Amino acid sequence: MKIAVIGSGGREHAIVYALSKSKQVESIYAIPGNDAMKALATCVPVENNNLDEMVKICQEKKVDLVVIGPEGPLTQGITDCLQAVGIPVFGPNKKAAQLEGSKAFAKALMKKYGIPTAAYGVFTDLESAKKYILKQGAPIVIKADGLAAGKGVVVAQTTTEAIQAVSRMLAEKEFGAAGVKVVIEECMEGEEVSVLSFVDGTQVVPLISAQDHKRIFDHDKGPNTGGMGAYAPAPILTVDLMKLVKERILYPTLQALHQEGITYRGCLYAGLMITKEGPKVVEFNCRFGDPETQAILPLLTGDLAQIMYDCAVGTVDAKQVTWQKGAACCVMMASSGYPATSHKGDVIHGLNEIHDVLVFHSGTKKKEQTFVTNGGRVIGVTATGMDLKEAVIKAYQAVDKINFAGMQYRKDIAYKGLQHLTKKDLF
Ligand code: AMP
Ligand code: GLY
C-alpha cells in the first residue's frame, strides 16, 4: 500500500510511525511532513497548504489511501476533492467535518437527537447574548462557533468576564468570521476524557481512552495550550462508562448524521466531561487529537494501515483493533514564550542519549546535523510501560536528558490517572 499523510505535526509523526510498522505499507508520503519524519517517509512540500496541489501530489504518487491529520483541510473539503478523483480517504467529508467546524452545528445535532451535552444558546447579536448571560449567571462558557486554533473557548467565572469575552467575539471580531456566531453554554463539572474512534460510515470502534493536559503549568494552572501531554488509557473511563459512551454518544451521533444524510468516515474524537449525571459531550473533533494520538498509537498492535483503509471503504473490523497491555505517557516539551509566542532556532540537546522512548516532532527543524526548535510545541516524548507508573517514570527519565534554551514542560502529566489507580490500590 502507498499512503499519503497530510500534515506536519507530532500527531502526523505518530501516525506515520504507526503506519510504518505495517508490513503492507510499501511507501509513505508526508505532505508536507517535517524533517524528523524523513526517516520514515518521503516528505513532499506544498505551497500555502493548497488543497488542489495536495490532491495533485496524491494522484501523481498513485497512493492507495490518504490520511488527513489536521481539521483545516477537512473542513475545507479535501476529502470530497480526493474522493472525486477516486482516492480512498481516512477523514470525513466537508459536511461531516462541520461537527468540528461549527460548534452551533454540533450542538443543534446533539439537541435534536438527545445526545447528552451542556444546555446552550446560539447568538449573533451582542445584546441578546448579554441578556442570556445575565439570566443564566456564572460560571458560564463562551465559544466562537468556528475554528479558532483552540483559542475560541472562555470558561468565564463571572458574568462580567463572560460579557467581555462575548463582546470581543461579536463586536470586536476577535476571531473574524469564526466568531460572528457564538455558542453560550452551561458550565459542566467533572473530569475530562478524550474518546477517539475509528468510524467507517456505519460502525464505530473506540480506541483506548486518553486524557489531555490543556493548561501550560502544573496542576492545570495558567493559560490553555494545544496540549502539554497525554496518557492512555485513562482509568476514569471504566469499562461500564465506555459502554455508556458508545450507547449514548458515539452510535447516536453516527445515526444522527446518517439521518441528516451525512456519512462519516475517519476518526471521530469525542471530548467528554464525566459529570454526576454521566458522560456528556464537551466538543467533537473530526480528526485525531494531539497530543492524545502520541500516547495512544504506540499501544496499537493492530495494523493501522489496514484499519484506516477499511474505514475509508466502509469495512472496518473491530477485531483488528487490538492493543498492547499497559499504558503510555507523552510529555510535551514547548519552546520559550509558549503559548503566547514561540521561540525558534534553539538547539535541542540530548536526543541521541535517550533510549526506549519515542520522540514525535511537532515544531522542529534540522539545522546541519541537529534539530532546533521551530514552533510552540516542540517535541512529544512518549514512553510505554507495563502500567501507567512505569510509563510516567520512563517518559520523565528521557525528558531529563533533553535540554534546550527556555524549554517548558509539565512535571505532572498523568497525575489524575495515577490518583485514580492509587485509590483502587493497583500499585
Ligand atoms: P473545547 O474547545 O470546546 O474543547 O473547549 C476547550 C476546553 O474548555 C475544554 O477542554 C474544557 O476544559 C473547557 N470547556 C468547554 N466547554 C465546557 C463546558 N460546557 N463546561 C466546562 N468546561 C468546558
Ligand atoms: N488535544 C485536543 C485536540 O486535539 O483538540
mmCIF file with all atom_site columns, N, CA and C in Angstrom, residues 221-270:
data_model
loop_
_atom_site.group_PDB
_atom_site.id
_atom_site.type_symbol
_atom_site.label_atom_id
_atom_site.label_alt_id
_atom_site.label_comp_id
_atom_site.label_asym_id
_atom_site.label_entity_id
_atom_site.label_seq_id
_atom_site.pdbx_PDB_ins_code
_atom_site.Cartn_x
_atom_site.Cartn_y
_atom_site.Cartn_z
_atom_site.occupancy
_atom_site.B_iso_or_equiv
_atom_site.pdbx_formal_charge
_atom_site.auth_seq_id
_atom_site.auth_comp_id
_atom_site.auth_asym_id
_atom_site.auth_atom_id
_atom_site.pdbx_PDB_model_num
ATOM 1   N N  . LYS A 1 221 ? -2.880  24.925 35.830 1.00 0.00 ? 221 LYS A N  1
ATOM 2   C CA . LYS A 1 221 ? -2.835  26.379 36.033 1.00 0.00 ? 221 LYS A CA 1
ATOM 3   C C  . LYS A 1 221 ? -2.312  27.048 34.750 1.00 0.00 ? 221 LYS A C  1
ATOM 4   N N  . GLY A 1 222 ? -2.650  28.355 34.641 1.00 0.00 ? 222 GLY A N  1
ATOM 5   C CA . GLY A 1 222 ? -2.129  29.136 33.516 1.00 0.00 ? 222 GLY A CA 1
ATOM 6   C C  . GLY A 1 222 ? -3.003  29.002 32.290 1.00 0.00 ? 222 GLY A C  1
ATOM 7   N N  . PRO A 1 223 ? -2.586  29.678 31.207 1.00 0.00 ? 223 PRO A N  1
ATOM 8   C CA . PRO A 1 223 ? -3.427  29.696 30.002 1.00 0.00 ? 223 PRO A CA 1
ATOM 9   C C  . PRO A 1 223 ? -3.515  28.335 29.295 1.00 0.00 ? 223 PRO A C  1
ATOM 10  N N  . ASN A 1 224 ? -4.546  28.201 28.468 1.00 0.00 ? 224 ASN A N  1
ATOM 11  C CA . ASN A 1 224 ? -4.715  26.996 27.657 1.00 0.00 ? 224 ASN A CA 1
ATOM 12  C C  . ASN A 1 224 ? -3.645  26.917 26.575 1.00 0.00 ? 224 ASN A C  1
ATOM 13  N N  . THR A 1 225 ? -3.293  25.687 26.207 1.00 0.00 ? 225 THR A N  1
ATOM 14  C CA . THR A 1 225 ? -2.313  25.465 25.134 1.00 0.00 ? 225 THR A CA 1
ATOM 15  C C  . THR A 1 225 ? -2.945  24.469 24.156 1.00 0.00 ? 225 THR A C  1
ATOM 16  N N  . GLY A 1 226 ? -2.175  24.059 23.165 1.00 0.00 ? 226 GLY A N  1
ATOM 17  C CA . GLY A 1 226 ? -2.638  22.987 22.278 1.00 0.00 ? 226 GLY A CA 1
ATOM 18  C C  . GLY A 1 226 ? -2.645  21.632 22.971 1.00 0.00 ? 226 GLY A C  1
ATOM 19  N N  . GLY A 1 227 ? -2.070  21.543 24.166 1.00 0.00 ? 227 GLY A N  1
ATOM 20  C CA . GLY A 1 227 ? -1.991  20.268 24.896 1.00 0.00 ? 227 GLY A CA 1
ATOM 21  C C  . GLY A 1 227 ? -0.550  20.018 25.321 1.00 0.00 ? 227 GLY A C  1
ATOM 22  N N  . MET A 1 228 ? -0.302  19.868 26.619 1.00 0.00 ? 228 MET A N  1
ATOM 23  C CA . MET A 1 228 ? 1.059   19.746 27.157 1.00 0.00 ? 228 MET A CA 1
ATOM 24  C C  . MET A 1 228 ? 1.446   18.305 27.479 1.00 0.00 ? 228 MET A C  1
ATOM 25  N N  . GLY A 1 229 ? 0.579   17.371 27.162 1.00 0.00 ? 229 GLY A N  1
ATOM 26  C CA . GLY A 1 229 ? 0.915   15.976 27.422 1.00 0.00 ? 229 GLY A CA 1
ATOM 27  C C  . GLY A 1 229 ? -0.353  15.158 27.489 1.00 0.00 ? 229 GLY A C  1
ATOM 28  N N  . ALA A 1 230 ? -0.190  13.849 27.420 1.00 0.00 ? 230 ALA A N  1
ATOM 29  C CA . ALA A 1 230 ? -1.358  12.963 27.451 1.00 0.00 ? 230 ALA A CA 1
ATOM 30  C C  . ALA A 1 230 ? -0.927  11.599 27.946 1.00 0.00 ? 230 ALA A C  1
ATOM 31  N N  . TYR A 1 231 ? -1.895  10.828 28.407 1.00 0.00 ? 231 TYR A N  1
ATOM 32  C CA . TYR A 1 231 ? -1.600  9.438  28.751 1.00 0.00 ? 231 TYR A CA 1
ATOM 33  C C  . TYR A 1 231 ? -2.786  8.587  28.337 1.00 0.00 ? 231 TYR A C  1
ATOM 34  N N  . ALA A 1 232 ? -2.520  7.303  28.175 1.00 0.00 ? 232 ALA A N  1
ATOM 35  C CA . ALA A 1 232 ? -3.556  6.373  27.745 1.00 0.00 ? 232 ALA A CA 1
ATOM 36  C C  . ALA A 1 232 ? -3.244  4.993  28.312 1.00 0.00 ? 232 ALA A C  1
ATOM 37  N N  . PRO A 1 233 ? -4.247  4.176  28.633 1.00 0.00 ? 233 PRO A N  1
ATOM 38  C CA . PRO A 1 233 ? -5.659  4.549  28.724 1.00 0.00 ? 233 PRO A CA 1
ATOM 39  C C  . PRO A 1 233 ? -5.906  5.363  29.998 1.00 0.00 ? 233 PRO A C  1
ATOM 40  N N  . ALA A 1 234 ? -7.057  6.084  30.042 1.00 0.00 ? 234 ALA A N  1
ATOM 41  C CA . ALA A 1 234 ? -7.393  6.910  31.199 1.00 0.00 ? 234 ALA A CA 1
ATOM 42  C C  . ALA A 1 234 ? -8.282  6.089  32.135 1.00 0.00 ? 234 ALA A C  1
ATOM 43  N N  . PRO A 1 235 ? -7.813  5.774  33.347 1.00 0.00 ? 235 PRO A N  1
ATOM 44  C CA . PRO A 1 235 ? -8.588  4.901  34.246 1.00 0.00 ? 235 PRO A CA 1
ATOM 45  C C  . PRO A 1 235 ? -9.963  5.445  34.608 1.00 0.00 ? 235 PRO A C  1
ATOM 46  N N  . ILE A 1 236 ? -10.181 6.772  34.442 1.00 0.00 ? 236 ILE A N  1
ATOM 47  C CA . ILE A 1 236 ? -11.522 7.297  34.754 1.00 0.00 ? 236 ILE A CA 1
ATOM 48  C C  . ILE A 1 236 ? -12.577 6.645  33.861 1.00 0.00 ? 236 ILE A C  1
ATOM 49  N N  . LEU A 1 237 ? -12.182 6.297  32.638 1.00 0.00 ? 237 LEU A N  1
ATOM 50  C CA . LEU A 1 237 ? -13.164 5.707  31.731 1.00 0.00 ? 237 LEU A CA 1
ATOM 51  C C  . LEU A 1 237 ? -13.183 4.193  31.924 1.00 0.00 ? 237 LEU A C  1
ATOM 52  N N  . THR A 1 238 ? -13.984 3.766  32.877 1.00 0.00 ? 238 THR A N  1
ATOM 53  C CA . THR A 1 238 ? -14.096 2.335  33.174 1.00 0.00 ? 238 THR A CA 1
ATOM 54  C C  . THR A 1 238 ? -14.810 1.622  32.027 1.00 0.00 ? 238 THR A C  1
ATOM 55  N N  . VAL A 1 239 ? -14.796 0.321  32.067 1.00 0.00 ? 239 VAL A N  1
ATOM 56  C CA . VAL A 1 239 ? -15.461 -0.467 31.024 1.00 0.00 ? 239 VAL A CA 1
ATOM 57  C C  . VAL A 1 239 ? -16.955 -0.096 30.960 1.00 0.00 ? 239 VAL A C  1
ATOM 58  N N  . ASP A 1 240 ? -17.580 0.085  32.127 1.00 0.00 ? 240 ASP A N  1
ATOM 59  C CA . ASP A 1 240 ? -19.007 0.439  32.152 1.00 0.00 ? 240 ASP A CA 1
ATOM 60  C C  . ASP A 1 240 ? -19.257 1.808  31.533 1.00 0.00 ? 240 ASP A C  1
ATOM 61  N N  . LEU A 1 241 ? -18.363 2.769  31.870 1.00 0.00 ? 241 LEU A N  1
ATOM 62  C CA . LEU A 1 241 ? -18.544 4.105  31.301 1.00 0.00 ? 241 LEU A CA 1
ATOM 63  C C  . LEU A 1 241 ? -18.349 4.094  29.789 1.00 0.00 ? 241 LEU A C  1
ATOM 64  N N  . MET A 1 242 ? -17.369 3.321  29.333 1.00 0.00 ? 242 MET A N  1
ATOM 65  C CA . MET A 1 242 ? -17.126 3.242  27.884 1.00 0.00 ? 242 MET A CA 1
ATOM 66  C C  . MET A 1 242 ? -18.363 2.682  27.176 1.00 0.00 ? 242 MET A C  1
ATOM 67  N N  . LYS A 1 243 ? -19.023 1.744  27.823 1.00 0.00 ? 243 LYS A N  1
ATOM 68  C CA . LYS A 1 243 ? -20.235 1.152  27.255 1.00 0.00 ? 243 LYS A CA 1
ATOM 69  C C  . LYS A 1 243 ? -21.307 2.255  27.109 1.00 0.00 ? 243 LYS A C  1
ATOM 70  N N  . LEU A 1 244 ? -21.451 3.061  28.163 1.00 0.00 ? 244 LEU A N  1
ATOM 71  C CA . LEU A 1 244 ? -22.414 4.174  28.118 1.00 0.00 ? 244 LEU A CA 1
ATOM 72  C C  . LEU A 1 244 ? -22.068 5.158  27.007 1.00 0.00 ? 244 LEU A C  1
ATOM 73  N N  . VAL A 1 245 ? -20.764 5.454  26.884 1.00 0.00 ? 245 VAL A N  1
ATOM 74  C CA . VAL A 1 245 ? -20.323 6.410  25.862 1.00 0.00 ? 245 VAL A CA 1
ATOM 75  C C  . VAL A 1 245 ? -20.695 5.895  24.468 1.00 0.00 ? 245 VAL A C  1
ATOM 76  N N  . LYS A 1 246 ? -20.500 4.593  24.262 1.00 0.00 ? 246 LYS A N  1
ATOM 77  C CA . LYS A 1 246 ? -20.839 4.021  22.954 1.00 0.00 ? 246 LYS A CA 1
ATOM 78  C C  . LYS A 1 246 ? -22.343 4.107  22.701 1.00 0.00 ? 246 LYS A C  1
ATOM 79  N N  . GLU A 1 247 ? -23.115 3.708  23.742 1.00 0.00 ? 247 GLU A N  1
ATOM 80  C CA . GLU A 1 247 ? -24.577 3.618  23.566 1.00 0.00 ? 247 GLU A CA 1
ATOM 81  C C  . GLU A 1 247 ? -25.265 4.969  23.496 1.00 0.00 ? 247 GLU A C  1
ATOM 82  N N  . ARG A 1 248 ? -24.773 5.920  24.314 1.00 0.00 ? 248 ARG A N  1
ATOM 83  C CA . ARG A 1 248 ? -25.485 7.206  24.396 1.00 0.00 ? 248 ARG A CA 1
ATOM 84  C C  . ARG A 1 248 ? -24.894 8.300  23.540 1.00 0.00 ? 248 ARG A C  1
ATOM 85  N N  . ILE A 1 249 ? -23.605 8.130  23.159 1.00 0.00 ? 249 ILE A N  1
ATOM 86  C CA . ILE A 1 249 ? -22.955 9.241  22.445 1.00 0.00 ? 249 ILE A CA 1
ATOM 87  C C  . ILE A 1 249 ? -22.458 8.841  21.055 1.00 0.00 ? 249 ILE A C  1
ATOM 88  N N  . LEU A 1 250 ? -21.611 7.800  20.990 1.00 0.00 ? 250 LEU A N  1
ATOM 89  C CA . LEU A 1 250 ? -20.945 7.537  19.712 1.00 0.00 ? 250 LEU A CA 1
ATOM 90  C C  . LEU A 1 250 ? -21.911 7.023  18.646 1.00 0.00 ? 250 LEU A C  1
ATOM 91  N N  . TYR A 1 251 ? -22.629 5.932  18.954 1.00 0.00 ? 251 TYR A N  1
ATOM 92  C CA . TYR A 1 251 ? -23.569 5.399  17.952 1.00 0.00 ? 251 TYR A CA 1
ATOM 93  C C  . TYR A 1 251 ? -24.693 6.388  17.657 1.00 0.00 ? 251 TYR A C  1
ATOM 94  N N  . PRO A 1 252 ? -25.313 7.035  18.686 1.00 0.00 ? 252 PRO A N  1
ATOM 95  C CA . PRO A 1 252 ? -26.354 8.020  18.371 1.00 0.00 ? 252 PRO A CA 1
ATOM 96  C C  . PRO A 1 252 ? -25.845 9.163  17.481 1.00 0.00 ? 252 PRO A C  1
ATOM 97  N N  . THR A 1 253 ? -24.585 9.559  17.642 1.00 0.00 ? 253 THR A N  1
ATOM 98  C CA . THR A 1 253 ? -24.059 10.652 16.805 1.00 0.00 ? 253 THR A CA 1
ATOM 99  C C  . THR A 1 253 ? -23.946 10.193 15.351 1.00 0.00 ? 253 THR A C  1
ATOM 100 N N  . LEU A 1 254 ? -23.444 8.977  15.173 1.00 0.00 ? 254 LEU A N  1
ATOM 101 C CA . LEU A 1 254 ? -23.314 8.457  13.811 1.00 0.00 ? 254 LEU A CA 1
ATOM 102 C C  . LEU A 1 254 ? -24.697 8.302  13.167 1.00 0.00 ? 254 LEU A C  1
ATOM 103 N N  . GLN A 1 255 ? -25.653 7.810  13.968 1.00 0.00 ? 255 GLN A N  1
ATOM 104 C CA . GLN A 1 255 ? -27.011 7.644  13.433 1.00 0.00 ? 255 GLN A CA 1
ATOM 105 C C  . GLN A 1 255 ? -27.659 8.995  13.127 1.00 0.00 ? 255 GLN A C  1
ATOM 106 N N  . ALA A 1 256 ? -27.397 9.978  13.994 1.00 0.00 ? 256 ALA A N  1
ATOM 107 C CA . ALA A 1 256 ? -27.950 11.319 13.778 1.00 0.00 ? 256 ALA A CA 1
ATOM 108 C C  . ALA A 1 256 ? -27.421 11.884 12.462 1.00 0.00 ? 256 ALA A C  1
ATOM 109 N N  . LEU A 1 257 ? -26.115 11.728 12.239 1.00 0.00 ? 257 LEU A N  1
ATOM 110 C CA . LEU A 1 257 ? -25.531 12.227 10.992 1.00 0.00 ? 257 LEU A CA 1
ATOM 111 C C  . LEU A 1 257 ? -26.174 11.514 9.804  1.00 0.00 ? 257 LEU A C  1
ATOM 112 N N  . HIS A 1 258 ? -26.343 10.205 9.949  1.00 0.00 ? 258 HIS A N  1
ATOM 113 C CA . HIS A 1 258 ? -26.929 9.404  8.891  1.00 0.00 ? 258 HIS A CA 1
ATOM 114 C C  . HIS A 1 258 ? -28.341 9.914  8.540  1.00 0.00 ? 258 HIS A C  1
ATOM 115 N N  . GLN A 1 259 ? -29.127 10.192 9.607  1.00 0.00 ? 259 GLN A N  1
ATOM 116 C CA . GLN A 1 259 ? -30.485 10.729 9.416  1.00 0.00 ? 259 GLN A CA 1
ATOM 117 C C  . GLN A 1 259 ? -30.462 12.055 8.652  1.00 0.00 ? 259 GLN A C  1
ATOM 118 N N  . GLU A 1 260 ? -29.394 12.793 8.852  1.00 0.00 ? 260 GLU A N  1
ATOM 119 C CA . GLU A 1 260 ? -29.267 14.095 8.181  1.00 0.00 ? 260 GLU A CA 1
ATOM 120 C C  . GLU A 1 260 ? -28.644 13.937 6.792  1.00 0.00 ? 260 GLU A C  1
ATOM 121 N N  . GLY A 1 261 ? -28.427 12.700 6.388  1.00 0.00 ? 261 GLY A N  1
ATOM 122 C CA . GLY A 1 261 ? -27.883 12.441 5.050  1.00 0.00 ? 261 GLY A CA 1
ATOM 123 C C  . GLY A 1 261 ? -26.371 12.609 4.972  1.00 0.00 ? 261 GLY A C  1
ATOM 124 N N  . ILE A 1 262 ? -25.694 12.477 6.115  1.00 0.00 ? 262 ILE A N  1
ATOM 125 C CA . ILE A 1 262 ? -24.243 12.686 6.145  1.00 0.00 ? 262 ILE A CA 1
ATOM 126 C C  . ILE A 1 262 ? -23.531 11.383 6.511  1.00 0.00 ? 262 ILE A C  1
ATOM 127 N N  . THR A 1 263 ? -22.517 11.019 5.715  1.00 0.00 ? 263 THR A N  1
ATOM 128 C CA . THR A 1 263 ? -21.725 9.822  6.020  1.00 0.00 ? 263 THR A CA 1
ATOM 129 C C  . THR A 1 263 ? -20.420 10.247 6.668  1.00 0.00 ? 263 THR A C  1
ATOM 130 N N  . TYR A 1 264 ? -20.072 9.615  7.794  1.00 0.00 ? 264 TYR A N  1
ATOM 131 C CA . TYR A 1 264 ? -18.838 9.968  8.491  1.00 0.00 ? 264 TYR A CA 1
ATOM 132 C C  . TYR A 1 264 ? -17.845 8.820  8.390  1.00 0.00 ? 264 TYR A C  1
ATOM 133 N N  . ARG A 1 265 ? -16.664 9.130  7.864  1.00 0.00 ? 265 ARG A N  1
ATOM 134 C CA . ARG A 1 265 ? -15.584 8.130  7.812  1.00 0.00 ? 265 ARG A CA 1
ATOM 135 C C  . ARG A 1 265 ? -14.291 8.776  8.268  1.00 0.00 ? 265 ARG A C  1
ATOM 136 N N  . GLY A 1 266 ? -13.606 8.113  9.198  1.00 0.00 ? 266 GLY A N  1
ATOM 137 C CA . GLY A 1 266 ? -12.348 8.681  9.695  1.00 0.00 ? 266 GLY A CA 1
ATOM 138 C C  . GLY A 1 266 ? -12.315 8.553  11.197 1.00 0.00 ? 266 GLY A C  1
ATOM 139 N N  . CYS A 1 267 ? -11.645 9.514  11.847 1.00 0.00 ? 267 CYS A N  1
ATOM 140 C CA . CYS A 1 267 ? -11.586 9.483  13.311 1.00 0.00 ? 267 CYS A CA 1
ATOM 141 C C  . CYS A 1 267 ? -12.624 10.452 13.864 1.00 0.00 ? 267 CYS A C  1
ATOM 142 N N  . LEU A 1 268 ? -13.469 9.968  14.744 1.00 0.00 ? 268 LEU A N  1
ATOM 143 C CA . LEU A 1 268 ? -14.398 10.850 15.460 1.00 0.00 ? 268 LEU A CA 1
ATOM 144 C C  . LEU A 1 268 ? -13.859 10.985 16.880 1.00 0.00 ? 268 LEU A C  1
ATOM 145 N N  . TYR A 1 269 ? -13.563 12.218 17.258 1.00 0.00 ? 269 TYR A N  1
ATOM 146 C CA . TYR A 1 269 ? -12.973 12.498 18.569 1.00 0.00 ? 269 TYR A CA 1
ATOM 147 C C  . TYR A 1 269 ? -14.055 13.107 19.441 1.00 0.00 ? 269 TYR A C  1
ATOM 148 N N  . ALA A 1 270 ? -14.420 12.428 20.512 1.00 0.00 ? 270 ALA A N  1
ATOM 149 C CA . ALA A 1 270 ? -15.395 12.993 21.447 1.00 0.00 ? 270 ALA A CA 1
ATOM 150 C C  . ALA A 1 270 ? -14.648 13.457 22.693 1.00 0.00 ? 270 ALA A C  1
#
